mmCIF file of C-alpha atoms and ligand atoms in Angstrom:
data_model
loop_
_atom_site.group_PDB
_atom_site.id
_atom_site.type_symbol
_atom_site.label_atom_id
_atom_site.label_comp_id
_atom_site.label_asym_id
_atom_site.label_seq_id
_atom_site.Cartn_x
_atom_site.Cartn_y
_atom_site.Cartn_z
ATOM 1 C CA MET A 1 -20.481 4.451 -9.838
ATOM 2 C CA GLY A 2 -21.030 3.109 -6.311
ATOM 3 C CA LEU A 3 -18.673 2.238 -3.513
ATOM 4 C CA GLU A 4 -15.539 0.303 -4.302
ATOM 5 C CA ARG A 5 -12.817 -1.165 -2.090
ATOM 6 C CA THR A 6 -9.069 -1.172 -2.533
ATOM 7 C CA PHE A 7 -6.088 -2.490 -0.605
ATOM 8 C CA SER A 8 -3.374 -0.257 0.872
ATOM 9 C CA ILE A 9 -0.080 -0.783 2.680
ATOM 10 C CA ILE A 10 1.755 1.879 4.664
ATOM 11 C CA LYS A 11 5.322 0.665 4.102
ATOM 12 C CA PRO A 12 8.231 0.299 6.599
ATOM 13 C CA ASP A 13 9.906 3.607 5.643
ATOM 14 C CA ALA A 14 6.734 5.370 6.848
ATOM 15 C CA THR A 15 6.144 3.382 10.058
ATOM 16 C CA ARG A 16 9.836 3.974 10.913
ATOM 17 C CA ARG A 17 9.305 7.756 10.664
ATOM 18 C CA ASN A 18 6.002 7.573 12.626
ATOM 19 C CA ILE A 19 3.988 9.230 9.844
ATOM 20 C CA THR A 20 1.148 6.697 9.498
ATOM 21 C CA GLY A 21 -1.357 9.282 10.783
ATOM 22 C CA LYS A 22 -0.236 11.873 8.227
ATOM 23 C CA ILE A 23 -0.678 9.305 5.456
ATOM 24 C CA ILE A 24 -4.108 8.184 6.678
ATOM 25 C CA SER A 25 -5.190 11.870 6.806
ATOM 26 C CA LYS A 26 -4.297 12.233 3.107
ATOM 27 C CA LEU A 27 -6.386 9.147 2.288
ATOM 28 C CA GLU A 28 -9.360 10.411 4.328
ATOM 29 C CA GLU A 29 -9.112 13.944 2.936
ATOM 30 C CA GLY A 30 -9.103 12.381 -0.545
ATOM 31 C CA GLY A 31 -12.499 10.791 0.127
ATOM 32 C CA LEU A 32 -11.511 7.282 1.218
ATOM 33 C CA ARG A 33 -12.620 5.560 4.431
ATOM 34 C CA VAL A 34 -10.527 3.008 6.341
ATOM 35 C CA VAL A 35 -12.835 -0.019 6.782
ATOM 36 C CA ALA A 36 -10.146 -2.451 7.996
ATOM 37 C CA SER A 37 -6.665 -1.926 9.411
ATOM 38 C CA LYS A 38 -3.913 -3.862 11.137
ATOM 39 C CA ARG A 39 -0.250 -3.369 11.917
ATOM 40 C CA ILE A 40 1.849 -6.427 11.104
ATOM 41 C CA HIS A 41 5.444 -7.426 10.539
ATOM 42 C CA MET A 42 5.479 -9.344 7.242
ATOM 43 C CA SER A 43 7.107 -12.751 7.106
ATOM 44 C CA GLN A 44 9.321 -13.654 4.140
ATOM 45 C CA GLU A 45 6.521 -15.946 2.935
ATOM 46 C CA GLN A 46 3.976 -13.091 3.032
ATOM 47 C CA ALA A 47 6.288 -10.571 1.316
ATOM 48 C CA GLU A 48 7.296 -13.012 -1.441
ATOM 49 C CA GLY A 49 3.708 -14.195 -1.891
ATOM 50 C CA PHE A 50 2.252 -10.700 -2.005
ATOM 51 C CA TYR A 51 4.802 -9.501 -4.597
ATOM 52 C CA ALA A 52 4.964 -12.793 -6.582
ATOM 53 C CA VAL A 53 3.909 -10.859 -9.718
ATOM 54 C CA HIS A 54 7.281 -9.051 -9.557
ATOM 55 C CA LYS A 55 9.473 -12.113 -8.939
ATOM 56 C CA GLU A 56 11.350 -11.859 -12.253
ATOM 57 C CA ARG A 57 12.050 -8.131 -11.803
ATOM 58 C CA PRO A 58 15.614 -7.069 -10.874
ATOM 59 C CA PHE A 59 14.381 -5.261 -7.737
ATOM 60 C CA PHE A 60 12.416 -8.240 -6.333
ATOM 61 C CA GLY A 61 14.966 -9.278 -3.672
ATOM 62 C CA GLU A 62 15.432 -5.702 -2.504
ATOM 63 C CA LEU A 63 11.653 -5.148 -2.401
ATOM 64 C CA VAL A 64 11.022 -8.267 -0.281
ATOM 65 C CA GLU A 65 13.851 -7.335 2.136
ATOM 66 C CA PHE A 66 12.478 -3.797 2.451
ATOM 67 C CA MET A 67 8.903 -4.958 3.110
ATOM 68 C CA MET A 68 10.223 -7.209 5.924
ATOM 69 C CA SER A 69 12.483 -4.502 7.384
ATOM 70 C CA GLY A 70 9.886 -3.147 9.824
ATOM 71 C CA PRO A 71 6.180 -3.022 10.614
ATOM 72 C CA VAL A 72 3.617 -2.167 7.958
ATOM 73 C CA VAL A 73 -0.030 -1.115 8.221
ATOM 74 C CA VAL A 74 -2.301 -3.080 5.885
ATOM 75 C CA GLN A 75 -5.691 -1.496 5.218
ATOM 76 C CA VAL A 76 -8.886 -1.812 3.221
ATOM 77 C CA LEU A 77 -10.097 1.543 1.876
ATOM 78 C CA GLU A 78 -13.629 2.216 0.665
ATOM 79 C CA GLY A 79 -15.008 5.030 -1.479
ATOM 80 C CA GLU A 80 -16.189 6.112 -4.917
ATOM 81 C CA ASN A 81 -13.731 4.701 -7.485
ATOM 82 C CA ALA A 82 -11.493 3.725 -4.575
ATOM 83 C CA VAL A 83 -8.844 1.921 -6.668
ATOM 84 C CA ALA A 84 -8.172 4.840 -9.026
ATOM 85 C CA ARG A 85 -8.746 7.453 -6.345
ATOM 86 C CA ASN A 86 -6.140 5.850 -4.068
ATOM 87 C CA ARG A 87 -3.571 5.751 -6.907
ATOM 88 C CA GLU A 88 -4.188 9.478 -7.507
ATOM 89 C CA ILE A 89 -3.709 10.292 -3.818
ATOM 90 C CA MET A 90 -0.517 8.143 -3.713
ATOM 91 C CA GLY A 91 1.155 9.660 -6.783
ATOM 92 C CA ALA A 92 3.659 8.055 -9.162
ATOM 93 C CA THR A 93 5.873 5.134 -8.032
ATOM 94 C CA ASN A 94 8.993 7.312 -8.250
ATOM 95 C CA PRO A 95 8.603 10.323 -5.920
ATOM 96 C CA ALA A 96 10.581 12.422 -8.431
ATOM 97 C CA ASP A 97 7.642 11.987 -10.836
ATOM 98 C CA ALA A 98 4.837 12.268 -8.272
ATOM 99 C CA ALA A 99 2.431 15.221 -8.534
ATOM 100 C CA GLU A 100 2.547 17.916 -5.868
ATOM 101 C CA GLY A 101 0.414 17.173 -2.820
ATOM 102 C CA THR A 102 0.461 13.396 -3.317
ATOM 103 C CA ILE A 103 1.641 11.054 -0.550
ATOM 104 C CA ARG A 104 4.736 9.996 -2.466
ATOM 105 C CA ALA A 105 5.689 13.572 -3.407
ATOM 106 C CA GLU A 106 5.496 14.573 0.254
ATOM 107 C CA PHE A 107 6.803 11.521 2.057
ATOM 108 C CA ALA A 108 8.520 8.923 -0.179
ATOM 109 C CA GLU A 109 12.281 8.542 0.174
ATOM 110 C CA SER A 110 13.045 6.777 -3.140
ATOM 111 C CA ILE A 111 11.458 4.688 -5.921
ATOM 112 C CA GLY A 112 11.796 1.611 -3.684
ATOM 113 C CA GLU A 113 11.067 3.142 -0.276
ATOM 114 C CA ASN A 114 7.975 4.955 -1.434
ATOM 115 C CA SER A 115 5.777 4.917 1.690
ATOM 116 C CA VAL A 116 2.611 3.303 0.303
ATOM 117 C CA HIS A 117 1.226 0.510 -1.832
ATOM 118 C CA GLY A 118 -2.155 0.600 -3.566
ATOM 119 C CA SER A 119 -3.891 -2.021 -5.697
ATOM 120 C CA ASP A 120 -3.589 -1.362 -9.446
ATOM 121 C CA GLY A 121 -7.076 -2.595 -10.451
ATOM 122 C CA PRO A 122 -10.370 -3.911 -9.039
ATOM 123 C CA ASP A 123 -9.472 -7.597 -9.541
ATOM 124 C CA THR A 124 -6.044 -7.134 -7.932
ATOM 125 C CA ALA A 125 -7.767 -5.294 -5.075
ATOM 126 C CA LYS A 126 -10.037 -8.289 -4.346
ATOM 127 C CA ASP A 127 -7.087 -10.698 -4.339
ATOM 128 C CA GLU A 128 -4.902 -8.420 -2.207
ATOM 129 C CA ILE A 129 -7.686 -7.794 0.348
ATOM 130 C CA ALA A 130 -8.258 -11.565 0.650
ATOM 131 C CA PHE A 131 -4.487 -12.116 1.069
ATOM 132 C CA PHE A 132 -4.495 -10.175 4.385
ATOM 133 C CA PHE A 133 -8.111 -9.949 5.641
ATOM 134 C CA SER A 134 -11.040 -12.227 6.360
ATOM 135 C CA ASP A 135 -14.554 -10.890 5.690
ATOM 136 C CA ASP A 136 -15.324 -10.391 9.388
ATOM 137 C CA GLU A 137 -12.344 -8.037 9.808
ATOM 138 C CA ILE A 138 -13.815 -5.555 7.303
ATOM 139 C CA VAL A 139 -16.484 -3.218 8.685
ATOM 140 C CA GLY A 140 -17.943 -0.911 6.046
HETATM 141 P P1 RTP B 201 2.809 -0.494 -5.426
HETATM 142 O O1 RTP B 201 2.573 -1.795 -6.154
HETATM 143 O O2 RTP B 201 3.716 -0.654 -4.235
HETATM 144 O O3 RTP B 201 1.556 0.239 -5.111
HETATM 145 O O4 RTP B 201 3.598 0.485 -6.380
HETATM 146 P P2 RTP B 201 3.412 0.722 -7.933
HETATM 147 O O5 RTP B 201 2.249 -0.046 -8.463
HETATM 148 O O6 RTP B 201 3.447 2.183 -8.115
HETATM 149 O O7 RTP B 201 4.767 0.109 -8.482
HETATM 150 P P3 RTP B 201 5.096 -1.371 -9.035
HETATM 151 O O8 RTP B 201 5.626 -1.224 -10.404
HETATM 152 O O9 RTP B 201 3.939 -2.280 -8.799
HETATM 153 O O10 RTP B 201 6.313 -1.784 -8.100
HETATM 154 C C1 RTP B 201 6.064 -2.312 -6.814
HETATM 155 C C2 RTP B 201 7.025 -1.706 -5.825
HETATM 156 O O11 RTP B 201 8.346 -2.174 -6.102
HETATM 157 C C3 RTP B 201 9.275 -1.158 -5.745
HETATM 158 N N1 RTP B 201 10.053 -0.790 -6.912
HETATM 159 N N2 RTP B 201 11.353 -0.626 -6.863
HETATM 160 N N3 RTP B 201 14.059 -0.133 -7.517
HETATM 161 C C4 RTP B 201 13.135 -0.006 -8.463
HETATM 162 O O12 RTP B 201 13.391 0.313 -9.600
HETATM 163 C C5 RTP B 201 11.749 -0.277 -8.097
HETATM 164 N N4 RTP B 201 10.708 -0.231 -8.908
HETATM 165 C C6 RTP B 201 9.639 -0.551 -8.153
HETATM 166 C C7 RTP B 201 8.494 0.028 -5.216
HETATM 167 O O13 RTP B 201 8.399 -0.090 -3.793
HETATM 168 C C8 RTP B 201 7.142 -0.180 -5.868
HETATM 169 O O14 RTP B 201 6.141 0.494 -5.158
HETATM 170 MG MG1 MG B 202 1.953 -2.138 -8.124
#
């Protein structure tokens, strides 16, 4: 299989509640390693650009507002099958559907304010990593 990288965001609902460490512990316990990390406050341009794929969806405006509502922690995670592994550790988008023990089951507040983002495939992961990080900020 080999090592793979994925992109993660700890969302504003989680930074607000000061639970970034609890979330990172879940990622590490699940076999992923943080190889890049920074805390940022997204601009409107960044939030709209990052979620451009969702711009026709009814929740787009709400999503962009939420992602700008406080600091986020953007990270690159590395591990075996990192993209799929991270999605397993996160759980389903809607916390009501998320499996027990997942980040969203434990911490998410709603389908919108759901504590974490994770890339949905290897190609998306490459694009999302490049959106926030330069190569020299990633130390594997
Ligand atoms: P993410 O991209 O954040 O990892 O989450 P995901 O793949 O599980 O969900 P996706 O369908 O890509 O949706 C992106 C984010 O939009 C918000 N959302 N709100 N109000 C709603 O019905 C609704 N649906 C989605 C969530 O924050 C979701 O994570
Ligand atoms: Mg998604």
